[in-house]
Coordinates of N, CA and C and ligand atoms in Angstrom, one line a residue:
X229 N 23.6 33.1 7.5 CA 23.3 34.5 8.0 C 22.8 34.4 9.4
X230 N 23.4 35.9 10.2 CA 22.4 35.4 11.5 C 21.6 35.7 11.7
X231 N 21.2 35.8 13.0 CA 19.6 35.8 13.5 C 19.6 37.4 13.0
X232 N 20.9 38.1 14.1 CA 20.8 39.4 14.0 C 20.9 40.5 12.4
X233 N 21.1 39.7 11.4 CA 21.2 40.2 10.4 C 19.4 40.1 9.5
X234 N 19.3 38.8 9.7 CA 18.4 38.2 8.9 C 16.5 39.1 8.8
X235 N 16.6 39.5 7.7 CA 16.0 40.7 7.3 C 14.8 40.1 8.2
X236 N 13.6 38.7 7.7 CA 12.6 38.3 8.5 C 12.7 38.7 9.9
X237 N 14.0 38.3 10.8 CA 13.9 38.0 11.9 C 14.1 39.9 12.5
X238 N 14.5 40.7 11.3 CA 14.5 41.8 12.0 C 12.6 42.5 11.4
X239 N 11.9 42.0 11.0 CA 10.3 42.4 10.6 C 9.8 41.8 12.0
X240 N 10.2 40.3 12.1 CA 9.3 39.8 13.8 C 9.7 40.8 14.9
X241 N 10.9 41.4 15.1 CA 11.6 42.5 16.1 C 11.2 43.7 15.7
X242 N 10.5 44.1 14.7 CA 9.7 45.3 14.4 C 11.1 46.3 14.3
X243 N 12.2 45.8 14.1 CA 13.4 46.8 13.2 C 13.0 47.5 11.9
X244 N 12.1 46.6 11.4 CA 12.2 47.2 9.7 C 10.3 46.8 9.7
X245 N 9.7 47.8 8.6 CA 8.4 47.5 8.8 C 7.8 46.4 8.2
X246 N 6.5 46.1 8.3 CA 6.0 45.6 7.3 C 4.6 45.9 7.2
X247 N 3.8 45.2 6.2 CA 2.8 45.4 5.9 C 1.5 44.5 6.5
X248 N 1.5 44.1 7.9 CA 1.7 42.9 8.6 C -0.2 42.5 8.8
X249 N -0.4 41.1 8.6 CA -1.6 40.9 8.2 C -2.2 39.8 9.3
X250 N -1.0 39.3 10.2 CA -1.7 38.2 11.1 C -0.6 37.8 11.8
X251 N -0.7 37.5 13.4 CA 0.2 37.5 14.2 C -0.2 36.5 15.3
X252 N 0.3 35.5 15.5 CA 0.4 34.8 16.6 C 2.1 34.6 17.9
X253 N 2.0 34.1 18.6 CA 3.1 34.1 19.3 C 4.4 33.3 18.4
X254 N 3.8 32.6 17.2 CA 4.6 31.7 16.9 C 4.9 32.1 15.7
X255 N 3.9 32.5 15.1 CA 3.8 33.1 13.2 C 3.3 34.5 13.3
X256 N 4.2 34.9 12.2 CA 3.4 36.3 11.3 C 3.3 36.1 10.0
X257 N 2.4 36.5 9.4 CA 2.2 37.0 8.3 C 2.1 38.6 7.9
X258 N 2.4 38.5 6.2 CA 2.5 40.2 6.3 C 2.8 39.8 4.7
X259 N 2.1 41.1 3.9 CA 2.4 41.4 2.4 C 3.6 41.4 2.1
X260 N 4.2 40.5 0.6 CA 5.1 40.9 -0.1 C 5.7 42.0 -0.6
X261 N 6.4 42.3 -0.4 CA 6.9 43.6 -0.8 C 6.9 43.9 -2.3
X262 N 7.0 42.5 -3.3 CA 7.2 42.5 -4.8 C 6.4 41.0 -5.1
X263 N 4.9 41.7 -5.4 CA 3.9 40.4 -5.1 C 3.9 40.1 -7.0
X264 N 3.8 38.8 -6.5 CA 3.1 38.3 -8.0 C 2.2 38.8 -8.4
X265 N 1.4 38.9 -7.5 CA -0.2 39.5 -7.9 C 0.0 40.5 -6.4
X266 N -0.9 41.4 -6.6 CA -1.3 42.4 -5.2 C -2.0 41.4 -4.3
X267 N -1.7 41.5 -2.9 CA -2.1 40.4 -1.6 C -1.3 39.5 -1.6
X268 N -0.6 39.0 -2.7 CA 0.9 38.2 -2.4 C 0.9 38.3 -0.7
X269 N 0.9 36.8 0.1 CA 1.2 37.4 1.3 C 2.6 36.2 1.6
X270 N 3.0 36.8 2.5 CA 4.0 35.4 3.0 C 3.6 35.7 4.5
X271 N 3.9 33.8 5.2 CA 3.6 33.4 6.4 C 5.1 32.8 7.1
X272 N 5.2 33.3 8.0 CA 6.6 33.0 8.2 C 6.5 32.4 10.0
X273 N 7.3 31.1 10.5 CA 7.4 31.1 11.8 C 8.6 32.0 12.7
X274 N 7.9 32.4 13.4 CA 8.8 33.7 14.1 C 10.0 33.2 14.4
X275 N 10.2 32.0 15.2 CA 11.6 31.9 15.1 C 12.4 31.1 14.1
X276 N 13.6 31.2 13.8 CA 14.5 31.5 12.8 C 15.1 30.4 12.4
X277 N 14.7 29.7 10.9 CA 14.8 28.1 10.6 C 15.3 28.6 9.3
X278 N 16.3 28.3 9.2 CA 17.0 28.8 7.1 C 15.9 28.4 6.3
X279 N 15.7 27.2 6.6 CA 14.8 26.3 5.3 C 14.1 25.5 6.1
X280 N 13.0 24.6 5.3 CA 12.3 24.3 5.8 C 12.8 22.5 6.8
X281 N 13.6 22.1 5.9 CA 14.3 20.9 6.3 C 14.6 21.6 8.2
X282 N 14.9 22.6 8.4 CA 15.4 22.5 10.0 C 14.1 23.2 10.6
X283 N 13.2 23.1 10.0 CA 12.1 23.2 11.3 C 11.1 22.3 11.7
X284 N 10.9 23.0 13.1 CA 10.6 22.4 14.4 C 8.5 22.0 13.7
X285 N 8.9 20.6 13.4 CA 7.6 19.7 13.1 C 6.3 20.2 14.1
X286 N 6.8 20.9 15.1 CA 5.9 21.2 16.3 C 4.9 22.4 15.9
X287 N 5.0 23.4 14.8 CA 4.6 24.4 14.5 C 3.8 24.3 13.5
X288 N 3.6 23.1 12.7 CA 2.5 22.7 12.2 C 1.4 23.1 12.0
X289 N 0.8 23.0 12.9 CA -0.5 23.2 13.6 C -1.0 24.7 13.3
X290 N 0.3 25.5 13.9 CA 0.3 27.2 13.9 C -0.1 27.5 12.5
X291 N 0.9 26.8 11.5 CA 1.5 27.3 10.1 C 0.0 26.9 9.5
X292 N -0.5 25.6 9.8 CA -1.6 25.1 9.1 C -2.7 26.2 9.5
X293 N -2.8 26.7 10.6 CA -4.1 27.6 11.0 C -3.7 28.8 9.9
X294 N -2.4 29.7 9.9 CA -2.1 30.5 9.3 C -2.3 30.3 8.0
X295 N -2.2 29.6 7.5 CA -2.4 29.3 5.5 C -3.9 29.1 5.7
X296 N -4.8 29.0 6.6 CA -6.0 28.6 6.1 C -6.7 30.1 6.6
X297 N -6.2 30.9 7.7 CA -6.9 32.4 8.2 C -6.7 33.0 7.1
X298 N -5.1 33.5 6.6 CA -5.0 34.7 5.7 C -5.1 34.1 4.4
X299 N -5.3 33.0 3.7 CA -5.7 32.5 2.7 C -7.3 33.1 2.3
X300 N -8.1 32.9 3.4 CA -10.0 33.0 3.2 C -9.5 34.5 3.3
X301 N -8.8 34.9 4.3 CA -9.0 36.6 3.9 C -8.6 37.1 3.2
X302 N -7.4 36.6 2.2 CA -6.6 37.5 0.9 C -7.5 37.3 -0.1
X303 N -8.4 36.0 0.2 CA -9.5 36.2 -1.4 C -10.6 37.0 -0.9
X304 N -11.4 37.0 0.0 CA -12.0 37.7 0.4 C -11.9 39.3 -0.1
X305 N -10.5 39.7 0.6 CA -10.6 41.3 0.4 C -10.2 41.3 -1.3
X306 N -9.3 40.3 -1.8 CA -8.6 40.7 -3.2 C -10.2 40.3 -4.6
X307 N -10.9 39.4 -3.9 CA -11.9 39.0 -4.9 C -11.2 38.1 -5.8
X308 N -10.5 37.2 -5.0 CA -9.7 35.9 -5.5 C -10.5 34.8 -5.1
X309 N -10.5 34.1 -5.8 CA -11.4 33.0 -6.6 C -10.9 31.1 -5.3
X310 N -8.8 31.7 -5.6 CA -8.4 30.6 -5.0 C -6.9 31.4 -4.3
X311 N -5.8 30.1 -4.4 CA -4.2 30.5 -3.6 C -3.9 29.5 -4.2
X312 N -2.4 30.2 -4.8 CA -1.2 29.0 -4.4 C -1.0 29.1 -2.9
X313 N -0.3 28.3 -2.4 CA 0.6 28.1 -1.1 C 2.3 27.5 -1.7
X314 N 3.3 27.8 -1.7 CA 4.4 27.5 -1.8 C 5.5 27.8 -1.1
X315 N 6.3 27.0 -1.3 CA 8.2 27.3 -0.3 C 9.0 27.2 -1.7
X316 N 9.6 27.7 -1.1 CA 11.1 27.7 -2.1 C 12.4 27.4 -1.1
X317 N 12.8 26.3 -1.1 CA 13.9 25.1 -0.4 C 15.2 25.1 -0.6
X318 N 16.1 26.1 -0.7 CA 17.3 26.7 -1.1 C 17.3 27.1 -2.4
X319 N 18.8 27.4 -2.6 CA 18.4 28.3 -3.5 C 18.3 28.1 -5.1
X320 N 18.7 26.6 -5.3 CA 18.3 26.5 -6.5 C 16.4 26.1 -6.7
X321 N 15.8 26.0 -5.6 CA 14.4 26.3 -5.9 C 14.3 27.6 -5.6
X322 N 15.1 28.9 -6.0 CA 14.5 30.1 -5.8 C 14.8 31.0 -4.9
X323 N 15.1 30.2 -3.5 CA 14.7 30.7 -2.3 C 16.1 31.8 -2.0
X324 N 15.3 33.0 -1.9 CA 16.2 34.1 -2.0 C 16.5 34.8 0.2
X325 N 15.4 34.7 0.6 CA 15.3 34.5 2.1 C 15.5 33.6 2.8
X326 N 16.7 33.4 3.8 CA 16.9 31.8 4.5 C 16.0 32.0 5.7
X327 N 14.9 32.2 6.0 CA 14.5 32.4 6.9 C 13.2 31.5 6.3
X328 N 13.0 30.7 6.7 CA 12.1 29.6 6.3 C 10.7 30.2 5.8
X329 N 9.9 30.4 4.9 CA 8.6 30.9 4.8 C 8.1 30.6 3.6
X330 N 6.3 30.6 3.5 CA 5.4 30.3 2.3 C 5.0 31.3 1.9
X331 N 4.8 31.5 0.7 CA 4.0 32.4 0.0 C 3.1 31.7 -0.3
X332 N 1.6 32.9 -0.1 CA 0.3 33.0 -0.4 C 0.4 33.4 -1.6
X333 N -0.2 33.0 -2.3 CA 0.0 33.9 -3.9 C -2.4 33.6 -4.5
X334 N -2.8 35.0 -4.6 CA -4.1 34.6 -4.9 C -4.6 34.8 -6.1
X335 N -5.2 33.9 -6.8 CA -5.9 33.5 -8.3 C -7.3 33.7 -8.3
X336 N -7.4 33.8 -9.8 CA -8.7 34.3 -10.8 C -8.6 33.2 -11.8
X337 N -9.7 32.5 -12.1 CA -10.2 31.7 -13.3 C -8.9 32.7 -14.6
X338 N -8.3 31.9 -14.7 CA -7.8 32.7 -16.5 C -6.8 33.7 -16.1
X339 N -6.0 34.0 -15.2 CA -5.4 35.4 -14.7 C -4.0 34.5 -15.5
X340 N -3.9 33.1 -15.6 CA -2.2 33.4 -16.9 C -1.0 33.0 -16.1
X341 N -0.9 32.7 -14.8 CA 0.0 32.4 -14.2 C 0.2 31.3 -14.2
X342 N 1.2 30.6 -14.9 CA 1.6 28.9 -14.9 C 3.1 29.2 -14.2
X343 N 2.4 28.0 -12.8 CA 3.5 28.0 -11.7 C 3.4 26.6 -11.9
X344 N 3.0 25.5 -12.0 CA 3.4 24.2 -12.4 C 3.6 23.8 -13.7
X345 N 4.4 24.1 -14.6 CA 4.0 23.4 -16.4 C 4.8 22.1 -15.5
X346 N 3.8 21.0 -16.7 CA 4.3 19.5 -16.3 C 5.0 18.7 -17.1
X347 N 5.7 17.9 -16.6 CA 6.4 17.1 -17.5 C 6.1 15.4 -17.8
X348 N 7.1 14.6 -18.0 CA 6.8 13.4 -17.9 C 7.9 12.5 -18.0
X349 N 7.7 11.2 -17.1 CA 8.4 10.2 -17.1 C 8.8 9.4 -18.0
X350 N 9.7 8.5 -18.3 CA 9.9 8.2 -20.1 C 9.3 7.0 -19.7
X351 N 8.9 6.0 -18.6 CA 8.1 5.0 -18.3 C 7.7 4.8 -17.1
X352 N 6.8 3.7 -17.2 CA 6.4 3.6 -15.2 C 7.5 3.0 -14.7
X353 N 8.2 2.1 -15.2 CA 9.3 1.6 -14.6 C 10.0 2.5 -14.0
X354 N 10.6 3.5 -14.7 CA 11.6 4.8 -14.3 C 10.9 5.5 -13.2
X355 N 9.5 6.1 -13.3 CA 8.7 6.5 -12.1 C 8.9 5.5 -11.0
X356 N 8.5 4.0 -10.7 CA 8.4 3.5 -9.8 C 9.8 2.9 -9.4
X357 N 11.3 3.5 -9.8 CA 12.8 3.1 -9.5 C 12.8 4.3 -9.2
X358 N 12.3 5.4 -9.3 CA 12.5 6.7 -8.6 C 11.8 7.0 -7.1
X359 N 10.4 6.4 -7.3 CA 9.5 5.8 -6.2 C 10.3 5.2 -4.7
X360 N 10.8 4.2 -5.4 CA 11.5 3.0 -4.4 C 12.8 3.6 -3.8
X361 N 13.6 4.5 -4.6 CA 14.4 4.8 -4.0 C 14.4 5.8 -3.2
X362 N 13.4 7.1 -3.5 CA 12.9 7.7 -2.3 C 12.4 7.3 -1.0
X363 N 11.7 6.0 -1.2 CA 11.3 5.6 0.0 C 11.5 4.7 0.4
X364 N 13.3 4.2 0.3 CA 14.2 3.7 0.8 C 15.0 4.6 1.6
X365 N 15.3 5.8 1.6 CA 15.7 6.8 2.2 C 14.4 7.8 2.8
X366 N 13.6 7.5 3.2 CA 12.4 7.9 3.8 C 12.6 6.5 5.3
X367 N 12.7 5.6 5.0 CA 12.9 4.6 5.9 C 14.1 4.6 7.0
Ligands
LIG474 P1 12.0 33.5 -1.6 O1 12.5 33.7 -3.0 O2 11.1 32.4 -1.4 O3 13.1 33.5 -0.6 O4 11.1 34.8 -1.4 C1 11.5 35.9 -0.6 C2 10.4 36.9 -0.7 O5 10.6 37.9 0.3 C3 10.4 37.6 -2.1 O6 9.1 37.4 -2.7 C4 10.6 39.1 -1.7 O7 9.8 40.0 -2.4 C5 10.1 39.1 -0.2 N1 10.7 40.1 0.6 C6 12.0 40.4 0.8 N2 12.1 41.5 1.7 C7 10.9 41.8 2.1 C8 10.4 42.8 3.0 N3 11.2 43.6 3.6 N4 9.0 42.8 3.1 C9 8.2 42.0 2.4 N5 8.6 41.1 1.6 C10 10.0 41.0 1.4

């Protein structure tokens, strides 16, 4: 999709509105439009990366300040306890927007939302030949 289509990059150009909660030259943040919980926020970097694989390692910094500002303030105002923080990495993880971004999602002791159920390895051997091969290709 392009730049000029891509619904995020038309919320940073103030084409379409939003509900917008924090702004720097490099990131905005702004309410989900269809929150898991109310305050759902997503943090997005202003310029235009599909996924997270093609963004600029340089904005870090920004993103990390951003998950930690509107994080303390979505519990603050919601009376949330904690946060997920999550991406969704094309589309078979989900990811329904290519325009790179994390959802804030904010929690209550007991509120029922299982975003991790876990599983398990059939041995450590299998774990650590899964291990080695990732970080054979990390190398
Ligand atoms: P993902 O599945 O990770 O790509 O999530 C995309 C998110 O963007 C969904 O949770 C949508 O509800 C949200 N979304 C889509 N359009 C808008 C919009 N115009 N304003 C706010 N949130 C939006």
């Amino acid at each position: 999709m392009s730049q000029s289509e891509c619904i995020f990059c038309r919320i940073v150009r103030g084409e379409i509105p939003c509900a917008k909660l924090y702004e720097t030259g490099t990131v905005l943040a702004f309410l989900d439009i269809a929150p898991v919980r109310p305050g759902h926020a997503l943090v997005i970097p202003k310029a235009h990366h599909a996924t997270i694989l093609d963004l600029d390692p340089g904005l870090g910094a920004d993103l990390v300040t951003a998950f930690r500002t509107v994080g303390a303030a979505l519990m603050a105002a919601t009376g949330a306890t904690g946060f997920n923080l999550g991406l969704n990495c094309n589309a078979s993880a989900g990811q329904l927007v290519f325009h790179a971004h994390w959802h804030l999602i904010p929690r209550v002791e007991g509120d029922g939302l299982h975003l991790w159920p876990s599983g398990a390895y059939a041995s450590m051997d299998e774990m650590n030949a899964l291990a080695e091969s990732i970080r054979a290709r990390i190398a």
